[in-house]
Each structure stands twice: as structure tokens, then as C-alpha cells.
């Protein structure tokens, strides 16, 4: 077992994709564009929300309105997000073994609100959200900050996430990476130290 576990939030600890995809599709629909929810989900999982915007936004659309509509809609839907099966048990197991959990997410501090709502925040030593202003994954800036702040050894640490960029961020910070791929969607050669479909399988 590792000594320090760094967890992504969206799609790793919490199943937020249904709300994210619904908000994204509806934001485009408000400007008369029909998107496939399944296709949008695949782009978000394999790449990012930013990549989904890049792929589907055309010069005919009001990009500022798209972003505003998405944020408003996603904010309403995210309260329905639930933890993945096994998330609580994994976090508790880490603590029971005397090691530490950290949160590293591109989401803002609303992620902390969901963790607190469900009694998960108590399991985390520290966290970094979008509000901290660090460069986005796969840049290791946020990971390096937490490692330095807490005097951690990257060689005994692991980044857990559902996308390739999570694993690359971990590797860029000189730590291991575990890919959580519940629907076996990631086709890229990730080079993760472990790939799991269930959080309870993480070593």
C-alpha cells in the first residue's frame, strides 16, 4: 500500500458525469445545436470538458453564453451527484492503515461541499481545487505543492483518477498512477501502475 493517495474528484470519487453531460448538451441546445450525450461523455472521459468545448464550439455560437449556461446548469445538477460504490470504503481503508488521502481536482470548492455533505471530508488531510489557481493537470504543479507542503515522498505516493491526464500528472510529479476506468472506455496506452474498474480493487 502507498503512503499517500491523491484522488481526483469528478469521475473518480463522485459520479458527476451525468450532470456534466446533461448540462453541456442543454447549453448547446439553447443555441440550437443537438449533441449526442454518449459522444459528449466519451470526449469528457477521454480528454476533458475543455476538449469538448473545443470540439463542438463553432464560430456561429456565442461561446461566452455557452460557458455561462453550462456553469449555471451544471451547478444545479451537481447536487445530485453521488459517490461511486466503494469510495467510502477505500478512503476509510487508507486511514485505517495509517496513511493519508489528498484531493486534487479541477472543480472548484463545490467539491468540498459534496464531500462534507456525505461525510467524506473528514478522510482528507488536505486538498487542492480550481480555486487555488494552480496549473491544470497533467501539469504537476498542484501535486508538487501538496508534496512539498506536507513533506511527502513522491516514491510512496499515488495519483488516482479516471482520465489519462491524471496518470500523466502523477508521473510528472514522480509518483505512481492508478486509472479508475469503470466502463473500460480509456483506449490510450496509459502506462498506469494499476487499472481498475472498481475502487475497492485499488491496492
Tab-separated table of C-alpha atoms in Angstrom:
chain	number	residue	atom	x	y	z
A	1	UNK	CA	0.000	0.000	0.000
A	2	UNK	CA	1.140	3.534	-0.754
A	3	UNK	CA	1.659	6.124	1.972
A	4	UNK	CA	-0.178	8.993	0.248
A	5	UNK	CA	-3.226	8.743	-2.021
A	6	UNK	CA	-4.120	11.708	-4.233
A	7	UNK	CA	-7.661	11.455	-5.586
A	8	UNK	CA	-9.316	13.187	-8.495
A	9	UNK	CA	-12.947	14.112	-7.783
A	10	UNK	CA	-15.099	14.067	-10.932
A	11	UNK	CA	-15.482	10.570	-12.294
A	12	UNK	CA	-13.228	9.085	-9.621
A	13	UNK	CA	-14.740	9.596	-6.194
A	14	UNK	CA	-18.058	11.001	-7.447
A	15	UNK	CA	-20.137	10.104	-10.483
A	16	UNK	CA	-20.602	13.679	-11.671
A	17	UNK	CA	-20.564	12.929	-15.391
A	18	UNK	CA	-24.350	12.519	-15.780
A	19	UNK	CA	-24.885	16.094	-14.589
A	20	UNK	CA	-21.917	17.438	-16.539
A	21	UNK	CA	-23.041	15.816	-19.779
A	22	UNK	CA	-26.667	16.873	-19.308
A	23	UNK	CA	-25.633	20.480	-18.644
A	24	UNK	CA	-23.286	20.530	-21.629
A	25	UNK	CA	-25.866	19.116	-24.035
A	26	UNK	CA	-28.555	21.507	-22.770
A	27	UNK	CA	-26.240	24.518	-23.034
A	28	UNK	CA	-25.665	23.767	-26.704
A	29	UNK	CA	-29.370	23.058	-27.242
A	30	UNK	CA	-30.138	26.590	-26.046
A	31	UNK	CA	-28.273	27.747	-29.156
A	32	UNK	CA	-29.975	25.241	-31.446
A	33	UNK	CA	-27.222	22.621	-31.530
A	34	UNK	CA	-28.109	18.983	-30.866
A	35	UNK	CA	-25.329	16.839	-29.431
A	36	UNK	CA	-25.119	13.141	-28.635
A	37	UNK	CA	-24.867	12.665	-24.840
A	38	UNK	CA	-22.902	9.443	-25.303
A	39	UNK	CA	-20.402	11.160	-27.581
A	40	UNK	CA	-20.015	14.114	-25.220
A	41	UNK	CA	-19.417	11.743	-22.316
A	42	UNK	CA	-16.733	9.919	-24.261
A	43	UNK	CA	-14.912	13.140	-25.092
A	44	UNK	CA	-15.071	14.320	-21.478
A	45	UNK	CA	-13.784	10.990	-20.173
A	46	UNK	CA	-11.042	10.507	-22.718
A	47	UNK	CA	-9.944	14.147	-22.668
A	48	UNK	CA	-11.705	16.958	-20.780
A	49	UNK	CA	-14.586	19.411	-20.708
A	50	UNK	CA	-12.257	21.902	-22.374
A	51	UNK	CA	-11.703	19.491	-25.237
A	52	UNK	CA	-15.474	19.047	-25.570
A	53	UNK	CA	-15.855	22.823	-25.913
A	54	UNK	CA	-13.055	22.937	-28.461
A	55	UNK	CA	-14.600	20.149	-30.493
A	56	UNK	CA	-18.187	21.374	-30.579
A	57	UNK	CA	-18.000	25.178	-30.435
A	58	UNK	CA	-18.206	26.859	-33.834
A	59	UNK	CA	-17.887	30.496	-34.857
A	60	UNK	CA	-21.677	30.697	-35.189
A	61	UNK	CA	-22.145	30.130	-31.460
A	62	UNK	CA	-21.889	32.563	-28.577
A	63	UNK	CA	-19.047	30.965	-26.599
A	64	UNK	CA	-19.484	33.262	-23.601
A	65	UNK	CA	-23.146	32.307	-23.299
A	66	UNK	CA	-22.287	28.621	-23.744
A	67	UNK	CA	-19.890	28.698	-20.814
A	68	UNK	CA	-22.282	30.675	-18.624
A	69	UNK	CA	-25.220	28.398	-19.407
A	70	UNK	CA	-23.121	25.307	-18.754
A	71	UNK	CA	-21.893	26.600	-15.405
A	72	UNK	CA	-25.419	27.500	-14.290
A	73	UNK	CA	-26.933	24.191	-15.385
A	74	UNK	CA	-24.067	22.073	-14.070
A	75	UNK	CA	-24.255	23.851	-10.733
A	76	UNK	CA	-27.886	22.760	-10.406
A	77	UNK	CA	-27.252	19.175	-11.448
A	78	UNK	CA	-24.089	18.551	-9.425
A	79	UNK	CA	-26.039	18.412	-6.149
A	80	UNK	CA	-27.489	15.123	-7.436
A	81	UNK	CA	-24.017	13.567	-7.769
A	82	UNK	CA	-23.331	10.510	-5.642
A	83	UNK	CA	-20.082	8.805	-4.628
A	84	UNK	CA	-19.032	5.767	-6.601
A	85	UNK	CA	-19.525	2.399	-4.968
A	86	UNK	CA	-16.512	1.612	-2.833
A	87	UNK	CA	-15.368	5.227	-2.423
A	88	UNK	CA	-16.105	5.459	1.291
A	89	UNK	CA	-14.637	2.027	1.987
A	90	UNK	CA	-11.428	2.900	0.133
A	91	UNK	CA	-10.948	6.202	1.953
A	92	UNK	CA	-11.629	4.508	5.294
A	93	UNK	CA	-9.187	1.700	4.476
A	94	UNK	CA	-6.447	4.212	3.696
A	95	UNK	CA	-6.998	5.949	7.042
A	96	UNK	CA	-7.221	2.647	8.921
A	97	UNK	CA	-3.807	1.709	7.547
A	98	UNK	CA	-2.303	4.900	8.942
A	99	UNK	CA	-1.716	6.613	5.607
A	100	UNK	CA	-3.168	9.762	4.036
A	101	UNK	CA	-5.788	10.884	1.495
A	102	UNK	CA	-5.485	14.110	-0.515
A	103	UNK	CA	-7.901	15.658	-3.021
A	104	UNK	CA	-6.705	17.130	-6.315
A	105	UNK	CA	-9.481	18.396	-8.579
A	106	UNK	CA	-10.146	20.818	-11.419
A	107	UNK	CA	-13.531	21.509	-9.823
A	108	UNK	CA	-13.894	24.494	-7.509
A	109	UNK	CA	-14.615	24.303	-3.785
A	110	UNK	CA	-18.104	22.973	-4.502
A	111	UNK	CA	-16.361	19.581	-4.470
A	112	UNK	CA	-15.584	20.112	-0.792
A	113	UNK	CA	-19.256	20.839	-0.157
A	114	UNK	CA	-20.270	17.485	-1.617
A	115	UNK	CA	-17.585	15.690	0.371
A	116	UNK	CA	-18.766	17.374	3.553
A	117	UNK	CA	-22.408	16.621	2.784
A	118	UNK	CA	-21.658	12.915	2.562
A	119	UNK	CA	-19.235	12.772	5.492
A	120	UNK	CA	-16.171	12.268	3.287
A	121	UNK	CA	-14.212	15.444	4.033
A	122	UNK	CA	-13.013	14.018	7.350
A	123	UNK	CA	-10.925	11.459	5.483
A	124	UNK	CA	-8.702	14.040	3.763
A	125	UNK	CA	-5.503	15.540	5.115
A	126	UNK	CA	-5.561	18.385	2.561
A	127	UNK	CA	-6.897	19.346	-0.847
A	128	UNK	CA	-6.317	21.449	-3.941
A	129	UNK	CA	-9.219	22.756	-6.030
A	130	UNK	CA	-9.504	25.030	-9.047
A	131	UNK	CA	-9.816	27.976	-6.668
A	132	UNK	CA	-6.151	27.587	-5.708
A	133	UNK	CA	-5.088	28.709	-9.173
A	134	UNK	CA	-2.541	26.011	-9.944
A	135	UNK	CA	-1.886	24.876	-13.496
A	136	UNK	CA	-4.241	22.160	-14.658
A	137	UNK	CA	-3.326	18.506	-14.888
A	138	UNK	CA	-1.267	16.952	-16.411
A	139	UNK	CA	0.947	19.745	-15.075
A	140	UNK	CA	2.148	18.511	-11.652
A	141	UNK	CA	2.173	21.955	-10.001
A	142	UNK	CA	-0.663	21.244	-7.541
A	143	UNK	CA	0.714	17.800	-6.689
A	144	UNK	CA	4.186	19.214	-6.154
A	145	UNK	CA	2.763	21.917	-3.890
A	146	UNK	CA	0.997	19.397	-1.648
A	147	UNK	CA	4.019	17.109	-1.600
A	148	UNK	CA	6.281	19.981	-0.518
A	149	UNK	CA	3.755	21.394	1.968
A	150	UNK	CA	3.404	18.096	3.811
A	151	UNK	CA	6.942	16.785	3.356
A	152	UNK	CA	5.795	13.728	1.395
A	153	UNK	CA	7.853	11.236	-0.576
A	154	UNK	CA	6.596	11.010	-4.188
A	155	UNK	CA	8.035	7.498	-4.413
A	156	UNK	CA	5.485	6.283	-1.852
A	157	UNK	CA	2.601	8.320	-3.311
A	158	UNK	CA	-0.022	7.643	-5.980
A	159	UNK	CA	-2.419	9.701	-8.090
A	160	UNK	CA	-5.813	8.060	-8.634
A	161	UNK	CA	-8.034	9.299	-11.456
A	162	UNK	CA	-10.350	8.329	-14.286
A	163	UNK	CA	-8.503	10.007	-17.157
A	164	UNK	CA	-5.123	9.724	-18.814
A	165	UNK	CA	-4.204	13.238	-17.688
A	166	UNK	CA	-4.498	12.153	-14.044
A	167	UNK	CA	-1.955	9.400	-14.553
A	168	UNK	CA	0.389	11.663	-16.506
A	169	UNK	CA	0.134	14.296	-13.764
A	170	UNK	CA	1.137	11.685	-11.202
A	171	UNK	CA	4.058	10.527	-13.291
A	172	UNK	CA	5.133	14.132	-13.854
A	173	UNK	CA	5.236	14.500	-10.059
A	174	UNK	CA	7.412	11.353	-9.827
A	175	UNK	CA	4.632	9.279	-8.264
A	176	UNK	CA	2.637	6.245	-9.370
A	177	UNK	CA	-0.738	6.365	-11.109
A	178	UNK	CA	-3.906	4.298	-10.778
A	179	UNK	CA	-6.523	4.563	-13.523
A	180	UNK	CA	-10.148	4.093	-12.439
A	181	UNK	CA	-11.901	3.061	-15.656
A	182	UNK	CA	-15.302	1.650	-14.614
A	183	UNK	CA	-16.674	1.316	-18.151
A	184	UNK	CA	-13.372	0.368	-19.821
A	185	UNK	CA	-13.586	3.447	-22.025
A	186	UNK	CA	-9.959	4.586	-21.986
A	187	UNK	CA	-8.191	3.124	-25.011
A	188	UNK	CA	-4.939	5.088	-24.776
A	189	UNK	CA	-1.758	3.395	-23.632
A	190	UNK	CA	-1.893	4.944	-20.186
A	191	UNK	CA	1.123	3.264	-18.572
A	192	UNK	CA	-0.664	3.272	-15.214
A	193	UNK	CA	0.762	1.133	-12.419
A	194	UNK	CA	-2.748	-0.246	-11.890
A	195	UNK	CA	-6.022	-0.101	-13.856
A	196	UNK	CA	-9.231	-0.924	-12.002
A	197	UNK	CA	-12.953	-0.988	-12.708
A	198	UNK	CA	-13.869	-0.915	-9.022
A	199	UNK	CA	-12.436	1.403	-6.377
A	200	UNK	CA	-12.194	-1.440	-3.873
A	201	UNK	CA	-9.605	-3.094	-6.143
A	202	UNK	CA	-7.082	-0.304	-5.591
A	203	UNK	CA	-4.038	-1.590	-3.733
